[in-house]
XYZ file of C-alpha atoms in Angstrom:
356
model
C -29.431 88.208 126.443
C -25.827 87.723 125.465
C -23.205 90.475 125.391
C -23.190 90.370 121.626
C -26.887 90.528 121.151
C -27.722 93.415 118.658
C -30.722 94.480 120.865
C -28.369 94.761 123.837
C -26.002 97.005 121.858
C -28.978 99.337 121.064
C -29.361 100.042 124.699
C -25.734 100.952 125.267
C -24.000 104.233 124.662
C -22.050 104.304 121.393
C -24.631 102.127 119.533
C -24.444 104.314 116.530
C -20.680 103.884 116.234
C -20.993 100.228 116.973
C -23.609 99.680 114.236
C -21.291 101.605 111.685
C -18.313 99.529 112.683
C -20.491 96.399 112.012
C -21.322 97.649 108.553
C -17.721 97.568 107.318
C -17.687 94.077 105.841
C -20.885 95.090 103.679
C -19.150 98.322 102.682
C -15.994 96.537 101.565
C -18.067 94.123 99.471
C -19.981 97.005 97.825
C -16.774 98.673 96.863
C -15.295 95.459 95.435
C -18.479 94.478 93.533
C -19.970 97.951 92.481
C -17.171 100.426 92.996
C -14.181 98.697 91.571
C -14.961 99.074 87.843
C -15.391 102.798 87.998
C -12.284 103.172 90.233
C -10.276 101.272 87.573
C -11.629 103.443 84.747
C -10.661 106.592 86.755
C -7.095 105.159 87.442
C -6.601 104.388 83.788
C -7.545 107.970 82.776
C -5.297 109.379 85.359
C -2.481 107.096 84.438
C -2.662 108.314 80.680
C -1.761 111.767 82.055
C 1.549 110.319 83.323
C 1.884 112.177 86.589
C 5.537 112.695 87.752
C 4.649 113.425 91.476
C 1.796 112.984 93.824
C 0.560 115.460 96.442
C -1.955 114.229 99.018
C -4.324 116.526 100.793
C -6.556 115.670 103.718
C -7.555 116.319 107.366
C -8.115 114.112 110.377
C -9.046 110.581 109.718
C -8.799 111.144 105.953
C -5.179 112.380 106.447
C -4.334 108.883 107.777
C -5.961 107.343 104.760
C -3.869 109.586 102.611
C -0.710 108.536 104.422
C -1.562 104.914 103.554
C -1.931 105.973 99.833
C 1.599 107.613 100.134
C 3.066 104.213 101.277
C 1.203 102.454 98.435
C 2.300 104.874 95.759
C 5.894 104.859 96.808
C 6.329 101.235 97.489
C 4.412 99.748 94.575
C 5.099 102.337 91.922
C 8.193 104.208 93.014
C 6.229 107.379 92.550
C 7.429 110.134 94.854
C 4.596 111.596 97.050
C 4.168 114.471 99.585
C 1.514 115.436 102.083
C 0.474 118.999 101.175
C 0.372 121.846 103.532
C -2.924 123.626 102.640
C -2.139 126.894 104.516
C 0.593 127.577 101.946
C -2.243 128.119 99.416
C -5.187 129.019 101.551
C -3.441 131.429 104.110
C -0.253 132.506 102.229
C -1.540 132.550 98.729
C 1.340 130.396 97.269
C 0.858 129.179 93.695
C 3.362 126.445 93.032
C 3.861 125.016 89.585
C 1.788 121.765 89.685
C 2.006 120.842 86.009
C 2.038 117.050 85.628
C 1.396 116.624 89.336
C -1.455 114.500 90.601
C -3.207 115.982 93.609
C -5.338 113.480 95.610
C -7.700 115.110 98.155
C -9.318 112.689 100.600
C -12.413 113.805 102.545
C -15.309 111.914 103.978
C -17.807 114.758 103.464
C -16.016 116.775 100.748
C -17.261 119.829 102.410
C -14.300 121.465 104.227
C -13.618 124.962 102.746
C -9.792 124.566 102.815
C -9.874 121.294 100.926
C -12.154 122.815 98.348
C -10.024 125.963 98.002
C -6.709 124.137 97.866
C -7.959 121.649 95.333
C -9.311 124.564 93.194
C -5.998 126.303 93.375
C -4.137 123.062 92.551
C -6.306 122.546 89.318
C -5.727 126.228 88.379
C -1.919 125.525 88.812
C -1.947 122.732 86.328
C -2.490 119.705 88.499
C -4.449 116.547 87.730
C -6.896 116.644 90.677
C -8.759 113.641 92.106
C -11.190 113.773 95.050
C -11.898 110.640 97.115
C -15.052 111.194 99.087
C -18.244 109.734 100.418
C -20.262 112.394 98.780
C -20.247 112.611 94.866
C -22.381 115.742 95.124
C -19.967 117.497 97.458
C -18.238 120.935 96.700
C -14.877 119.116 96.609
C -15.962 116.600 93.922
C -17.419 119.503 91.879
C -14.027 121.311 91.786
C -11.966 118.207 90.975
C -11.324 116.788 87.620
C -11.805 113.258 88.765
C -13.720 111.815 91.653
C -13.985 108.367 93.442
C -17.004 107.577 95.542
C -16.100 105.406 98.457
C -19.740 104.127 98.708
C -19.739 103.981 102.491
C -23.286 105.186 102.949
C -24.428 107.760 105.541
C -22.187 107.952 108.614
C -23.994 109.417 111.618
C -21.526 108.709 114.478
C -18.889 111.616 114.835
C -16.011 109.130 115.011
C -15.303 107.912 111.391
C -15.059 104.188 111.118
C -16.564 102.735 107.993
C -15.462 105.741 105.836
C -11.851 105.040 106.940
C -11.743 101.506 105.836
C -13.659 102.416 102.681
C -11.146 105.123 101.850
C -8.281 102.606 102.353
C -9.871 100.072 99.965
C -10.777 102.591 97.387
C -7.306 104.114 97.387
C -5.744 100.536 97.177
C -7.881 99.847 94.112
C -7.008 103.150 92.528
C -3.280 102.595 92.872
C -3.660 99.124 91.629
C -5.443 100.552 88.520
C -2.708 102.990 87.984
C -0.009 100.334 87.881
C -2.050 97.855 85.859
C -2.683 95.410 88.735
C -5.748 93.441 89.296
C -6.474 94.251 92.977
C -7.005 90.676 93.795
C -5.405 90.876 97.137
C -8.408 92.747 98.399
C -10.857 89.914 97.776
C -10.246 88.276 101.204
C -10.936 91.614 103.099
C -14.821 91.376 103.710
C -14.651 87.836 105.098
C -11.625 88.553 107.335
C -13.204 91.777 108.551
C -16.319 89.897 109.661
C -14.105 87.483 111.637
C -12.390 90.338 113.404
C -15.615 92.213 114.261
C -17.173 89.025 115.560
C -14.668 89.067 118.451
C -16.386 91.999 120.202
C -16.359 90.338 123.621
C -12.640 89.807 123.466
C -12.071 93.537 122.890
C -14.566 94.355 125.542
C -12.667 92.307 128.031
C -9.338 93.990 126.963
C -10.902 97.447 127.346
C -11.194 97.077 131.198
C -7.421 96.894 131.328
C -7.033 100.332 129.848
C -10.035 102.313 131.218
C -7.772 104.185 133.734
C -4.999 104.838 131.414
C -3.774 108.493 131.577
C -1.686 108.222 128.391
C -1.161 105.773 125.517
C 1.621 105.446 122.945
C 0.848 103.711 119.587
C 3.656 102.706 117.277
C 4.205 100.738 113.940
C 6.261 100.834 110.809
C 5.598 100.739 107.150
C 1.972 100.037 106.120
C 0.993 99.922 109.735
C 2.044 103.375 110.518
C -1.150 105.043 109.241
C -3.082 102.543 111.405
C -1.147 103.693 114.541
C -2.004 107.433 113.667
C -5.644 106.528 113.143
C -5.893 104.492 116.285
C -4.398 107.353 118.253
C -6.976 109.739 116.834
C -9.927 107.402 117.618
C -8.754 106.960 121.232
C -8.354 110.725 121.722
C -11.550 111.864 120.107
C -13.713 109.256 121.824
C -12.179 108.582 125.298
C -10.259 111.730 125.562
C -6.987 109.676 126.565
C -3.886 111.493 125.254
C -2.659 108.991 122.672
C 0.689 109.699 120.980
C 1.453 107.884 117.615
C 5.026 107.401 116.436
C 6.811 105.534 113.651
C 8.862 102.862 115.519
C 11.920 104.444 114.115
C 10.963 107.853 115.516
C 9.959 106.209 118.995
C 13.697 105.233 119.294
C 14.826 108.767 118.622
C 13.923 110.225 121.971
C 10.208 109.465 122.844
C 11.193 105.955 124.140
C 12.340 107.739 127.244
C 8.727 108.419 128.330
C 7.805 104.689 128.174
C 7.393 102.995 131.462
C 5.462 100.071 132.893
C 2.312 102.185 133.614
C 1.351 103.860 130.411
C 0.215 101.207 127.744
C 2.006 100.935 124.450
C 0.026 99.605 121.442
C 2.195 98.159 118.655
C 0.559 97.513 115.291
C 2.721 94.646 113.911
C 2.046 94.167 110.181
C 2.738 90.598 109.013
C 5.539 91.395 106.545
C 8.380 93.717 106.059
C 6.875 96.449 108.273
C 6.657 94.033 111.174
C 10.179 92.903 110.676
C 11.364 96.428 110.751
C 9.523 96.950 114.003
C 10.972 94.042 115.758
C 14.017 95.877 117.263
C 11.485 98.479 118.745
C 9.486 95.613 120.264
C 12.664 94.226 121.815
C 13.511 97.632 123.362
C 9.954 97.972 124.704
C 10.033 94.682 126.314
C 13.371 95.474 127.734
C 11.948 98.560 129.434
C 9.206 96.526 130.913
C 6.497 98.257 128.859
C 2.832 97.360 129.198
C 2.838 96.137 125.599
C -0.393 95.507 123.638
C 0.169 94.034 120.282
C -2.210 93.878 117.190
C -0.728 91.418 114.754
C 0.341 87.796 114.241
C -0.076 85.185 116.926
C 3.651 84.798 117.797
C 4.034 88.643 118.453
C 0.753 88.735 120.588
C 2.024 85.837 122.691
C 5.275 87.670 123.477
C 3.488 90.808 124.566
C 1.462 91.706 127.808
C -1.798 91.603 125.920
C -3.046 91.723 122.356
C -5.337 90.876 119.595
C -4.348 88.140 116.937
C -5.151 89.241 113.482
C -6.205 86.736 110.776
C -3.489 87.803 108.404
C -2.474 84.444 107.010
C -2.509 84.770 103.279
C -3.309 88.371 103.337
C -0.948 90.695 101.365
C 0.800 93.156 103.546
C -0.370 96.259 101.692
C -4.045 95.449 102.469
C -3.610 94.467 106.106
C -4.341 98.020 107.356
C -7.882 97.570 106.410
C -8.048 94.674 109.064
C -5.613 96.297 111.582
C -7.675 99.224 112.398
C -10.823 97.207 113.334
C -9.848 95.934 116.680
C -8.471 99.378 117.539
C -11.754 101.055 116.551
C -13.542 98.526 118.784
C -11.068 99.203 121.566
C -11.571 102.996 121.342
C -15.392 102.375 121.531
C -15.185 100.019 124.507
C -12.615 102.070 126.536
C -14.836 105.104 126.112
C -17.869 103.219 127.428
C -15.841 101.788 130.242
C -14.906 105.263 131.244
C -18.626 106.356 131.446
C -18.643 108.406 128.156
C -20.516 108.114 124.966
C -18.377 107.418 121.852
C -21.253 108.593 119.495
C -20.963 112.179 120.698
C -17.474 113.344 121.585
C -17.362 116.836 123.057
C -16.427 119.790 120.912
C -16.522 117.784 117.624
C -18.635 118.223 114.479
C -19.185 115.824 111.523
C -17.931 118.311 108.985
C -15.013 120.444 110.199
C -14.847 123.666 108.282
C -11.253 124.737 108.496
C -10.043 127.494 106.147
């Protein structure tokens, strides 16, 4: 039986997370084929309201998807965006004037009380509210004016994988619809995702390099920064390795001092302007003798200590995050198993986190 035999995977810890990672190309196709028309209709209705500002509301993995949407909206539409602080509403009772503001709440389950309460308050304050969830029957969808179903199907593993990439694609298509684009750049994603996920053995070999890591630093710039944050979250919640995520620009403003040749640094190098902006950071890391792992174009991987070459040729920079996170999901999964733990059941976590 080979290392990639599905039957073999069913015998390993983390088989649920592994199966859900493997579903991602199917989910991406489903969104493109079944979800895209409804997403476009929703985007057209929201665009007709002419929002002047966007507030993004989310927690955990969904917060990283929301950050991706912030980059999309600000770069492609020039629309100012902010990440909301829910406690200002739920704990302090603030009621800001949100007339003509689009509030996008991203949540896999749509069940967290603080997300529901803050969205309800935003709608009462005059906002145009949009929920992006994997559950159209959720309380969040019910209190929102508009809803986008990410169509990921049931997710049983505690670490979110397919709902993250589904959220990215749904948000990309929504922003494309807002600005009158056709979303054609996303068409290559299912096939490229299959190619990445087929390289499981490659990631498994890399995982042995990091099984004893006591700390990791993950960095990127531009569209890759949400990927860095999501990768850090996946590593922490599955393997319990402290993983610190920084924008490359922020890394140079102090945290670079903690980088040495022992603690691995993972750099997500987007093939485009974000990667170009990260280049001085990569040079500084190499100059410090960092144990540098690069996810990105072949030339950048070859100049690092280790890495994973992404198939980004011909892929627009703004949709590359859908591919960037895949090897890092697999890395978190394999490092966790190499450390003798089960990524399907991280300690102290629940699928629906009920913050208030």
